[in-house]
Coordinates of C-alpha atoms (C1' of nucleotides) in Angstrom, one line a residue:
Chain A
X484 CA 96.1 -0.6 94.5
X485 CA 98.6 -3.4 94.8
X486 CA 97.0 -6.7 95.5
X487 CA 99.8 -7.7 97.9
X488 CA 98.8 -4.8 100.1
X489 CA 95.1 -5.1 99.7
X490 CA 92.6 -7.2 101.7
X491 CA 90.9 -9.6 99.3
X492 CA 90.2 -12.9 101.1
X493 CA 89.3 -15.1 98.2
X494 CA 87.8 -18.5 98.8
X495 CA 88.7 -21.4 96.5
X496 CA 85.8 -23.5 97.5
X497 CA 82.2 -22.5 97.8
X498 CA 80.8 -22.1 101.3
X499 CA 77.9 -24.6 101.6
X500 CA 75.3 -22.2 102.8
X501 CA 75.4 -20.1 99.6
X502 CA 72.6 -21.3 97.3
X503 CA 72.4 -18.7 94.6
X504 CA 75.1 -17.7 92.3
X505 CA 75.5 -14.1 93.5
X506 CA 75.8 -15.2 97.1
X507 CA 78.4 -17.8 96.2
X508 CA 80.4 -15.4 94.1
X509 CA 80.3 -12.5 96.6
X510 CA 81.7 -14.9 99.3
X511 CA 84.3 -16.4 97.0
X512 CA 85.4 -13.1 95.6
X513 CA 85.9 -11.7 99.2
X514 CA 83.2 -9.0 98.9
X515 CA 81.2 -9.8 102.0
X516 CA 81.4 -11.9 105.1
X517 CA 78.4 -13.0 107.1
X518 CA 78.3 -11.9 110.7
X519 CA 74.9 -13.1 111.7
X520 CA 71.8 -14.4 109.9
X521 CA 71.0 -11.7 107.3
X522 CA 73.8 -9.4 108.5
X523 CA 76.9 -8.9 106.5
X524 CA 80.2 -7.1 106.7
X525 CA 81.2 -5.4 103.5
X526 CA 84.8 -6.2 102.7
X527 CA 86.9 -3.8 100.6
X528 CA 86.0 -5.2 97.1
X529 CA 82.3 -5.3 97.9
X530 CA 82.3 -1.9 99.4
X531 CA 83.8 -0.5 96.3
X532 CA 81.0 -1.8 94.2
X533 CA 78.4 -0.5 96.7
X534 CA 80.0 2.9 96.5
X535 CA 80.0 2.9 92.8
X536 CA 76.3 2.1 92.8
X537 CA 75.6 4.8 95.4
X538 CA 77.4 7.3 93.2
X539 CA 75.2 6.5 90.2
X540 CA 72.1 6.6 92.4
X541 CA 73.1 10.0 93.8
X542 CA 73.8 11.5 90.4
X543 CA 70.5 10.5 89.0
X544 CA 68.6 11.6 92.1
X545 CA 70.3 14.9 92.0
X546 CA 69.6 15.3 88.3
X547 CA 65.9 14.7 89.0
X548 CA 65.9 17.5 91.6
X549 CA 66.1 15.4 94.8
X550 CA 68.2 16.8 97.6
X551 CA 70.4 14.6 99.8
X552 CA 70.4 14.6 103.6
X553 CA 71.1 12.0 106.2
X554 CA 68.7 10.7 108.9
X555 CA 69.7 8.5 111.8
X556 CA 69.5 4.8 111.9
X557 CA 67.9 4.8 115.4
X558 CA 64.5 6.4 115.7
X559 CA 62.2 7.2 118.6
X560 CA 59.1 5.0 118.9
X561 CA 57.0 8.1 119.7
X562 CA 57.4 9.3 116.1
X563 CA 55.9 6.0 114.9
X564 CA 53.1 6.2 117.4
X565 CA 52.0 9.4 115.7
X566 CA 51.4 7.7 112.4
X567 CA 50.0 4.6 114.0
X568 CA 52.6 2.4 112.5
X569 CA 54.4 1.5 115.8
X570 CA 51.6 -1.0 116.4
X571 CA 51.0 -1.9 112.7
X572 CA 54.5 -2.7 111.6
X573 CA 54.7 -6.0 113.5
X574 CA 57.7 -8.1 114.4
X575 CA 59.7 -7.0 111.4
X576 CA 60.6 -3.8 113.2
X577 CA 63.5 -4.3 115.6
X578 CA 62.4 -2.6 118.8
X579 CA 65.0 -1.6 121.3
X580 CA 65.2 0.4 124.5
X581 CA 67.9 2.8 125.6
X582 CA 69.4 3.1 129.2
X583 CA 66.5 5.3 130.3
X584 CA 64.2 2.6 129.0
X585 CA 62.8 4.8 126.3
X586 CA 61.3 2.9 123.4
X587 CA 63.5 3.2 120.3
X588 CA 63.7 1.3 117.1
X589 CA 66.1 0.5 114.3
X590 CA 64.6 2.2 111.3
X591 CA 63.0 0.0 108.7
X592 CA 62.1 3.1 106.6
X593 CA 61.8 6.8 107.2
X594 CA 58.4 8.2 106.3
X595 CA 57.7 9.3 109.8
X596 CA 61.0 11.0 110.4
X597 CA 61.1 12.9 107.1
X598 CA 57.6 14.1 107.8
X599 CA 58.7 15.3 111.2
X600 CA 61.7 17.1 109.6
X601 CA 59.5 18.6 106.9
X602 CA 56.8 19.9 109.3
X603 CA 59.5 21.5 111.5
X604 CA 60.7 23.8 108.8
X605 CA 58.3 24.1 105.9
X606 CA 55.3 26.4 106.2
X607 CA 54.5 27.7 102.7
X608 CA 53.5 26.2 99.4
X609 CA 56.2 28.4 98.0
X610 CA 58.8 26.0 99.3
X611 CA 57.3 23.2 97.3
X612 CA 57.9 20.9 95.5
X613 CA 60.5 19.3 97.7
X614 CA 62.2 16.0 97.4
X615 CA 64.6 14.8 100.1
X616 CA 66.5 11.6 100.1
X617 CA 69.2 9.8 101.9
X618 CA 71.2 6.6 101.6
X619 CA 71.2 4.8 104.9
X620 CA 71.2 1.4 106.5
X621 CA 67.8 -0.1 107.3
X622 CA 66.9 -3.0 109.4
X623 CA 63.9 -5.3 108.9
X624 CA 63.8 -8.4 111.0
X625 CA 62.9 -10.8 108.3
X626 CA 61.6 -14.1 109.4
X627 CA 63.9 -15.9 107.1
X628 CA 66.8 -13.9 105.6
X629 CA 68.4 -15.7 102.6
X630 CA 70.3 -15.4 99.4
X631 CA 73.1 -13.3 100.9
X632 CA 72.6 -9.6 100.6
X633 CA 69.6 -10.2 98.3
X634 CA 67.3 -10.7 101.3
X635 CA 69.2 -9.6 104.3
X636 CA 67.9 -8.1 107.5
X637 CA 70.3 -5.2 107.5
X638 CA 70.5 -3.6 104.1
X639 CA 71.4 -0.3 102.5
X640 CA 68.5 1.7 101.0
X641 CA 68.2 5.0 99.1
X642 CA 64.9 6.4 100.1
X643 CA 63.5 9.6 98.7
X644 CA 60.4 11.5 99.9
X645 CA 58.5 14.0 97.8
X646 CA 56.3 16.8 99.1
X647 CA 53.8 18.7 96.9
X648 CA 50.9 21.0 97.4
X649 CA 48.4 19.1 95.2
X650 CA 47.9 15.8 93.5
X651 CA 49.0 17.0 90.1
X652 CA 52.3 18.2 91.5
X653 CA 52.7 14.9 93.4
X654 CA 52.1 13.0 90.2
X655 CA 54.9 15.0 88.5
X656 CA 57.2 14.3 91.5
X657 CA 56.3 10.6 91.1
X658 CA 57.0 10.7 87.4
X659 CA 60.4 12.4 87.9
X660 CA 61.5 9.6 90.2
X661 CA 60.1 7.0 87.8
X662 CA 62.3 8.4 85.0
X663 CA 65.3 8.8 87.3
X664 CA 65.0 5.1 88.3
X665 CA 64.9 3.9 84.7
X666 CA 68.1 6.0 84.0
X667 CA 69.8 4.7 87.2
X668 CA 69.3 1.1 86.4
X669 CA 70.1 1.6 82.7
X670 CA 73.5 3.1 83.7
X671 CA 74.3 0.0 85.5
X672 CA 73.6 -2.0 82.4
X673 CA 70.3 -3.4 83.8
X674 CA 67.0 -3.6 82.0
X675 CA 64.5 -2.8 84.7
X676 CA 60.9 -3.1 83.9
X677 CA 58.3 -1.0 85.9
X678 CA 55.4 -3.1 87.0
X679 CA 52.2 -2.0 88.7
X680 CA 52.6 -3.0 92.4
X681 CA 50.7 -3.6 95.5
X682 CA 51.4 -0.8 98.0
X683 CA 51.9 -3.0 101.1
X684 CA 52.4 -1.4 104.5
X685 CA 53.7 1.8 103.1
X686 CA 50.1 2.5 101.8
X687 CA 48.8 4.7 99.0
X688 CA 47.2 4.1 95.7
X689 CA 49.9 4.4 93.0
X690 CA 53.0 2.3 93.0
X691 CA 55.4 0.7 90.7
X692 CA 58.1 -1.9 91.3
X693 CA 61.2 -2.0 89.1
X694 CA 62.0 -5.5 88.3
X695 CA 65.0 -7.0 86.5
X696 CA 64.7 -10.4 84.9
X697 CA 66.8 -13.1 86.3
X698 CA 66.3 -16.9 86.5
X699 CA 66.9 -16.8 90.3
X700 CA 64.4 -14.0 90.9
X701 CA 62.1 -14.3 93.8
X702 CA 58.9 -13.4 92.1
X703 CA 57.2 -14.5 89.0
X704 CA 56.6 -11.8 86.5
X705 CA 54.8 -11.3 83.2
X706 CA 55.4 -8.6 80.6
X707 CA 55.4 -7.6 77.0
X708 CA 58.5 -8.3 74.9
X709 CA 58.7 -4.6 74.1
X710 CA 60.2 -3.8 77.5
X711 CA 63.4 -5.7 76.6
X712 CA 64.4 -3.1 74.0
X713 CA 62.8 0.2 75.1
X714 CA 65.4 3.0 74.9
X715 CA 66.0 5.0 78.1
X716 CA 65.6 8.7 78.3
X717 CA 68.8 10.7 77.8
X718 CA 70.4 12.7 80.6
X719 CA 69.3 15.9 78.8
X720 CA 65.6 15.1 79.3
X721 CA 63.8 18.0 81.0
X722 CA 62.7 16.8 84.4
X723 CA 60.8 20.1 85.1
X724 CA 58.6 19.7 82.1
X725 CA 55.4 17.9 83.3
X726 CA 54.3 16.9 79.8
X727 CA 57.7 15.5 78.9
X728 CA 57.8 13.5 82.2
X729 CA 54.3 12.2 81.8
X730 CA 55.0 11.1 78.2
X731 CA 58.1 9.3 79.3
X732 CA 56.1 7.4 82.0
X733 CA 53.3 6.7 79.6
X734 CA 55.9 5.2 77.1
X735 CA 57.1 2.9 79.9
X736 CA 53.7 1.9 81.2
X737 CA 51.9 1.5 77.9
X738 CA 52.6 -2.3 77.5
X739 CA 51.5 -4.9 80.0
X740 CA 53.8 -5.7 82.9
X741 CA 52.9 -7.2 86.2
X742 CA 54.2 -9.3 89.1
X743 CA 52.2 -12.4 90.0
X744 CA 50.3 -10.7 92.8
X745 CA 48.9 -8.1 90.4
X746 CA 48.8 -10.4 87.3
X747 CA 45.8 -9.9 85.0
X748 CA 45.9 -13.3 83.2
X749 CA 43.2 -12.6 80.6
X750 CA 45.0 -9.4 79.6
X751 CA 48.3 -11.1 79.3
X752 CA 46.8 -14.1 77.5
X753 CA 45.4 -11.7 74.9
X754 CA 48.9 -10.6 73.8
X755 CA 50.3 -12.2 70.7
X756 CA 52.3 -15.3 71.6
X757 CA 55.7 -13.8 70.5
X758 CA 55.2 -10.8 72.7
X759 CA 54.6 -12.7 75.9
X760 CA 57.5 -12.8 78.4
X761 CA 57.0 -14.9 81.4
X762 CA 60.0 -15.0 83.7
X763 CA 61.3 -14.5 87.2
X764 CA 62.4 -11.2 88.4
X765 CA 64.3 -9.3 91.2
X766 CA 62.8 -6.2 92.6
X767 CA 65.4 -3.5 92.7
X768 CA 63.3 -0.4 93.3
X769 CA 59.8 0.5 94.5
X770 CA 58.0 3.8 94.3
X771 CA 54.8 5.0 96.0
X772 CA 52.4 7.9 95.9
X773 CA 50.4 7.9 99.1
X774 CA 48.9 11.4 99.3
X775 CA 48.3 12.5 102.9
X776 CA 48.7 9.2 104.7
X777 CA 51.4 10.6 106.9
X778 CA 51.1 14.3 106.5
X779 CA 47.6 14.3 107.8
X780 CA 48.0 12.4 111.1
X781 CA 51.4 14.0 111.7
X782 CA 50.3 17.5 110.9
X783 CA 52.6 18.2 107.9
X784 CA 50.8 21.2 106.5
X785 CA 51.6 24.2 104.4
X786 CA 49.8 27.4 103.8
X787 CA 48.4 27.5 100.2
X788 CA 48.0 30.5 98.0
X789 CA 44.7 31.2 99.6
X790 CA 46.2 31.3 103.1
X791 CA 44.6 28.0 104.1
X792 CA 46.7 25.2 105.7
X793 CA 46.6 22.0 103.7
X794 CA 48.3 18.7 104.4
X795 CA 51.0 18.0 101.8
X796 CA 50.9 15.3 99.2
X797 CA 53.7 12.8 99.6
X798 CA 55.4 10.0 97.9
X799 CA 58.3 7.7 98.7
X800 CA 60.9 6.1 96.5
X801 CA 63.3 3.3 97.3
X802 CA 66.2 1.7 95.7
X803 CA 68.3 -1.0 97.5
X804 CA 72.0 -0.6 96.6
X805 CA 73.1 -3.6 98.6
X806 CA 70.5 -5.8 96.9
X807 CA 71.6 -4.3 93.6
X808 CA 75.1 -5.6 94.1
X809 CA 73.7 -9.1 94.2
X810 CA 71.2 -8.4 91.4
X811 CA 74.0 -7.2 89.1
X812 CA 75.9 -10.4 89.7
X813 CA 72.9 -12.5 88.9
X814 CA 72.7 -10.7 85.6
X815 CA 76.4 -10.6 84.9
X816 CA 78.4 -13.8 85.5
X817 CA 79.7 -16.9 83.9
X818 CA 81.2 -20.2 85.2
X819 CA 84.5 -18.5 86.1
X820 CA 83.1 -15.7 88.1
X821 CA 81.6 -12.2 88.0
X822 CA 81.6 -9.9 85.0
X823 CA 81.1 -6.4 86.2
X824 CA 79.5 -3.8 84.0
X825 CA 82.1 -1.0 83.6
X826 CA 80.0 1.6 85.5
X827 CA 80.0 -0.4 88.8
X828 CA 83.2 -2.4 88.6
X829 CA 85.3 -2.2 91.8
X830 CA 88.3 -1.5 89.7
X831 CA 88.5 -0.7 86.0
X832 CA 91.6 -2.7 85.2
X833 CA 93.3 -5.7 86.6
X834 CA 97.0 -5.6 85.9
X835 CA 98.6 -9.1 86.3
X836 CA 102.3 -9.4 86.7
X837 CA 103.1 -13.0 85.7
X838 CA 106.6 -12.9 87.1
X839 CA 107.2 -10.6 90.0
X840 CA 110.9 -10.2 90.7
X841 CA 111.8 -10.2 87.0
X842 CA 113.2 -6.8 86.2
X843 CA 111.7 -6.0 82.8
X844 CA 108.3 -7.4 83.8
X845 CA 108.2 -5.4 87.0
X846 CA 109.3 -2.3 85.1
X847 CA 106.6 -2.7 82.5
X848 CA 104.0 -3.2 85.1
X849 CA 105.1 -0.2 87.1
X850 CA 105.0 1.9 83.9
X851 CA 101.5 0.7 82.9
X852 CA 100.2 1.1 86.4
X853 CA 101.4 4.8 86.5
X854 CA 100.0 5.5 83.1
X855 CA 96.6 3.9 83.8
X856 CA 96.4 5.7 87.1
X857 CA 97.3 9.0 85.5
X858 CA 94.5 8.4 83.0
X859 CA 92.0 8.2 85.8
X860 CA 91.5 4.4 86.0
X861 CA 91.2 2.5 89.2
X862 CA 93.8 -0.3 88.8
X863 CA 94.2 -3.5 90.9
X864 CA 97.8 -4.6 90.4
X865 CA 98.3 -8.3 91.1
X866 CA 102.0 -8.2 92.2
X867 CA 101.6 -11.3 94.4
X868 CA 104.2 -14.1 94.1
X869 CA 101.7 -16.5 92.7
X870 CA 101.7 -18.7 89.6
X871 CA 100.1 -17.3 86.5
X872 CA 97.1 -19.7 86.7
X873 CA 96.2 -18.5 90.1
X874 CA 96.3 -14.9 88.9
X875 CA 94.1 -15.6 85.9
X876 CA 91.6 -17.4 88.1
X877 CA 91.5 -14.6 90.6
X878 CA 91.0 -12.0 87.8
X879 CA 88.2 -13.9 86.3
X880 CA 86.5 -14.5 89.6
X881 CA 86.5 -10.9 90.7
X882 CA 85.3 -9.8 87.3
X883 CA 87.2 -6.6 86.5
X884 CA 86.2 -5.5 83.0
X885 CA 89.8 -5.4 81.6
X886 CA 92.7 -7.6 82.3
X887 CA 96.2 -6.5 81.3
X888 CA 98.6 -9.5 81.5
X889 CA 102.3 -8.8 81.6
X890 CA 104.8 -11.6 81.3
X891 CA 108.3 -12.2 80.0
X892 CA 107.0 -14.2 77.1
X893 CA 105.0 -11.3 75.6
X894 CA 107.5 -8.7 76.7
X895 CA 110.2 -10.5 74.6
X896 CA 108.3 -9.2 71.6
X897 CA 107.5 -5.9 73.3
X898 CA 103.9 -6.9 73.9
X899 CA 101.4 -7.4 76.7
X900 CA 98.0 -9.1 76.6
X901 CA 94.8 -7.4 77.1
X902 CA 91.7 -9.4 77.8
X903 CA 88.1 -8.3 77.9
X904 CA 86.4 -10.1 80.7
X905 CA 83.0 -10.0 79.1
X906 CA 83.8 -10.9 75.5
X907 CA 86.8 -13.1 76.3
X908 CA 88.6 -11.4 73.5
X909 CA 92.4 -11.2 74.0
X910 CA 94.9 -9.1 72.0
X911 CA 98.6 -8.8 72.1
X912 CA 99.5 -5.1 72.0
X913 CA 102.5 -2.9 72.8
X914 CA 102.5 -1.0 76.0
X915 CA 101.6 2.2 74.2
X916 CA 98.8 0.6 72.3
X917 CA 97.3 -0.9 75.5
X918 CA 97.1 2.5 77.2
X919 CA 95.6 4.1 74.1
X920 CA 93.1 1.4 73.6
X921 CA 91.8 1.5 77.1
X922 CA 91.6 5.2 77.2
X923 CA 89.8 5.4 73.9
X924 CA 87.5 2.6 75.0
X925 CA 86.4 4.6 78.1
X926 CA 85.6 7.7 76.2
X927 CA 83.3 5.9 73.8
Chain B
rC729 C1' 55.7 -18.7 112.2
rG730 C1' 55.1 -24.2 110.7
rG731 C1' 58.3 -28.4 108.8
rG732 C1' 63.3 -30.5 108.0
rG733 C1' 68.6 -30.4 108.7
rC734 C1' 73.5 -29.0 110.3
rA735 C1' 77.4 -27.4 114.1
rU736 C1' 84.7 -31.2 114.2
rA737 C1' 91.4 -26.4 111.8
rG738 C1' 90.6 -20.4 107.6
rC739 C1' 87.2 -23.3 103.6
rG740 C1' 85.1 -28.2 102.2
rC741 C1' 84.4 -32.7 104.8
rA742 C1' 85.3 -37.9 107.3
rG743 C1' 85.0 -39.9 112.2
rU744 C1' 79.2 -40.3 115.8
rC745 C1' 75.4 -45.9 114.4
rU746 C1' 79.1 -49.7 117.6
rG747 C1' 82.6 -44.6 123.6
rG748 C1' 89.2 -45.9 124.1
rU749 C1' 95.3 -40.4 122.5
rA750 C1' 91.7 -35.6 116.6
rG751 C1' 91.8 -37.2 110.8
rC752 C1' 91.6 -36.1 105.2
rG753 C1' 91.7 -32.5 100.9
rC754 C1' 92.3 -27.4 99.9
rG755 C1' 94.4 -23.1 102.0
rU756 C1' 98.5 -21.0 105.5
rC757 C1' 104.0 -20.9 107.0
rU758 C1' 109.6 -22.6 105.8
rG759 C1' 113.0 -24.4 102.2
rC760 C1' 114.3 -26.1 97.3
rU761 C1' 112.7 -26.8 92.3
rU762 C1' 109.1 -24.5 89.2
rU763 C1' 106.4 -20.2 86.5
rG764 C1' 101.2 -18.0 80.2
rG765 C1' 95.1 -21.0 82.9
rG766 C1' 94.4 -22.6 90.5
rA767 C1' 102.6 -26.6 90.2
rG768 C1' 106.1 -30.6 92.6
rC769 C1' 109.0 -32.4 96.7
rA770 C1' 110.3 -32.0 101.9
rG771 C1' 109.1 -30.1 106.5
rA772 C1' 105.8 -27.2 110.0
rA773 C1' 101.9 -24.6 112.4
rG774 C1' 96.9 -24.6 113.3
rG775 C1' 91.2 -27.8 117.3
rC776 C1' 88.1 -26.3 125.0
rC777 C1' 85.0 -31.4 118.3
rG778 C1' 78.9 -24.7 119.2
rG779 C1' 77.7 -24.1 124.9
rA780 C1' 76.1 -26.1 129.7
rG781 C1' 74.7 -30.2 132.5
rG782 C1' 74.5 -35.6 132.9
rU783 C1' 75.9 -41.1 132.2
rU784 C1' 80.8 -43.6 132.3
rC785 C1' 87.1 -45.8 134.5
rG786 C1' 86.9 -43.0 129.9
rA787 C1' 82.5 -38.8 125.7
rA788 C1' 83.5 -35.5 119.2
rU789 C1' 80.7 -40.2 119.8
rC790 C1' 75.3 -41.8 124.5
rC791 C1' 71.2 -38.6 127.2
rU792 C1' 69.0 -33.6 128.6
rC793 C1' 68.7 -28.5 127.9
rC794 C1' 70.4 -24.1 125.5
rU795 C1' 72.5 -21.3 121.4
rG796 C1' 73.8 -20.4 116.4
rC797 C1' 73.3 -21.3 111.3
rC798 C1' 71.2 -23.5 106.8
rC799 C1' 67.1 -25.4 103.7
rC800 C1' 61.5 -25.9 102.2
rG801 C1' 56.9 -23.4 102.8
rA802 C1' 53.8 -19.0 104.3
rC803 C1' 55.5 -13.3 104.5
rC804 C1' 58.6 -9.0 102.5
rA805 C1' 63.1 -3.0 99.9

RNA sequence: CGGGGCAUAGCGCAGUCUGGUAGCGCGUCUGCUUUGGGAGCAGAAGGCCGGAGGUUCGAAUCCUCCUGCCCCGACCA
């Protein structure tokens, strides 16, 4: 993509409303634009990151056996009256009516709808286990939206729903999502710590929040030092093996970890001093097992092996990709801007032409652009007629992992500069070496 | 939902107290000179001063109401 043809409205100054670093940087880097309190438009650069995150979420959901579908944003109030939550949910639910004055709502979550879909088509225990998920916009009319997309009213959520015949099966479904979540966050370069959680309005009796540590986190968290270095399960782990899944979950729930609402101070205090981690955290995922809370009132039943109808055991599993964009920036930035992990970067390489209009420089850039693109990289080519300083500042701000800087000075010696955004390391290499280096780096 | 604040050019702000032709910096556009860490000079464009009423010869400025947004707290993927 040529920057001169792209839409990247960068701000040189920080809008005053942005309090936390991710919000500031998202606005400055032209990723989002606020349209209303807690409601944002995703500009091209931001959308690219969101899509990269979604792709990782999908891969890991699919790997764990979940199946993607897509449910509507607008739901009927009648569905929510069946579960009793139409009255329980309160003012956070945005209630609307259509032209026939039917009560509708903008979905804050989808337990009711997925249960309705399930009961309409599944009759036998032989169709279980089943896990259905979608990635869809949600609306929760927060009293006080803040921190940009970290706590917005409209937000993107991946929500999965599992259906099992019995509690043991449901536990396995829960464990699969637990492991899939750890892998999902690890692939984004985040250390997410599962913490025993309150179940809130979703209900149920088994729940974990996945928290990443960040100084700007909204909640206070306590955990054992061990979590900071626990290795994540490999992609090859057998999601169908109940014992393997349980062992993996046990490994990740063995040590103490809790948010302030669930904090067990005596237990934490008993830890050796060097093992205590007390910090702030951002919730990036939340999983629940809630049994028959919805299946029973809504009549989602299957015939068991004995021919008797039983309500299915359910769980739900949420990840907020839009919040993750902000969380990733909180965890990856410096004074100059964002530092994207490679797996979610909007572009892999930023190619800066320091002197557009100069024949040899243009030619070298064109050649590199073609070679990078052929090698499968997403390249943002800064061909704008700007001074070098402005280009460097832009590149650092938007945080692409690799910067390739091409100017007459280097080219006189047949070289271009490659800079690693995270380490800051710069090298002068020939055109051929640059391509080889980046290709080799990606395979590693 | 309680408390506090803000609203003037794309962004950041001054002007409001004490009413009298709408300002500054950055950005944008034109030209020239520049070109390896946000250039210099010259010129230009861009505003129903959040909205509606009111007071006044005259309102960005004073009064009333409304709306939007932000911050602190309580609540939450």
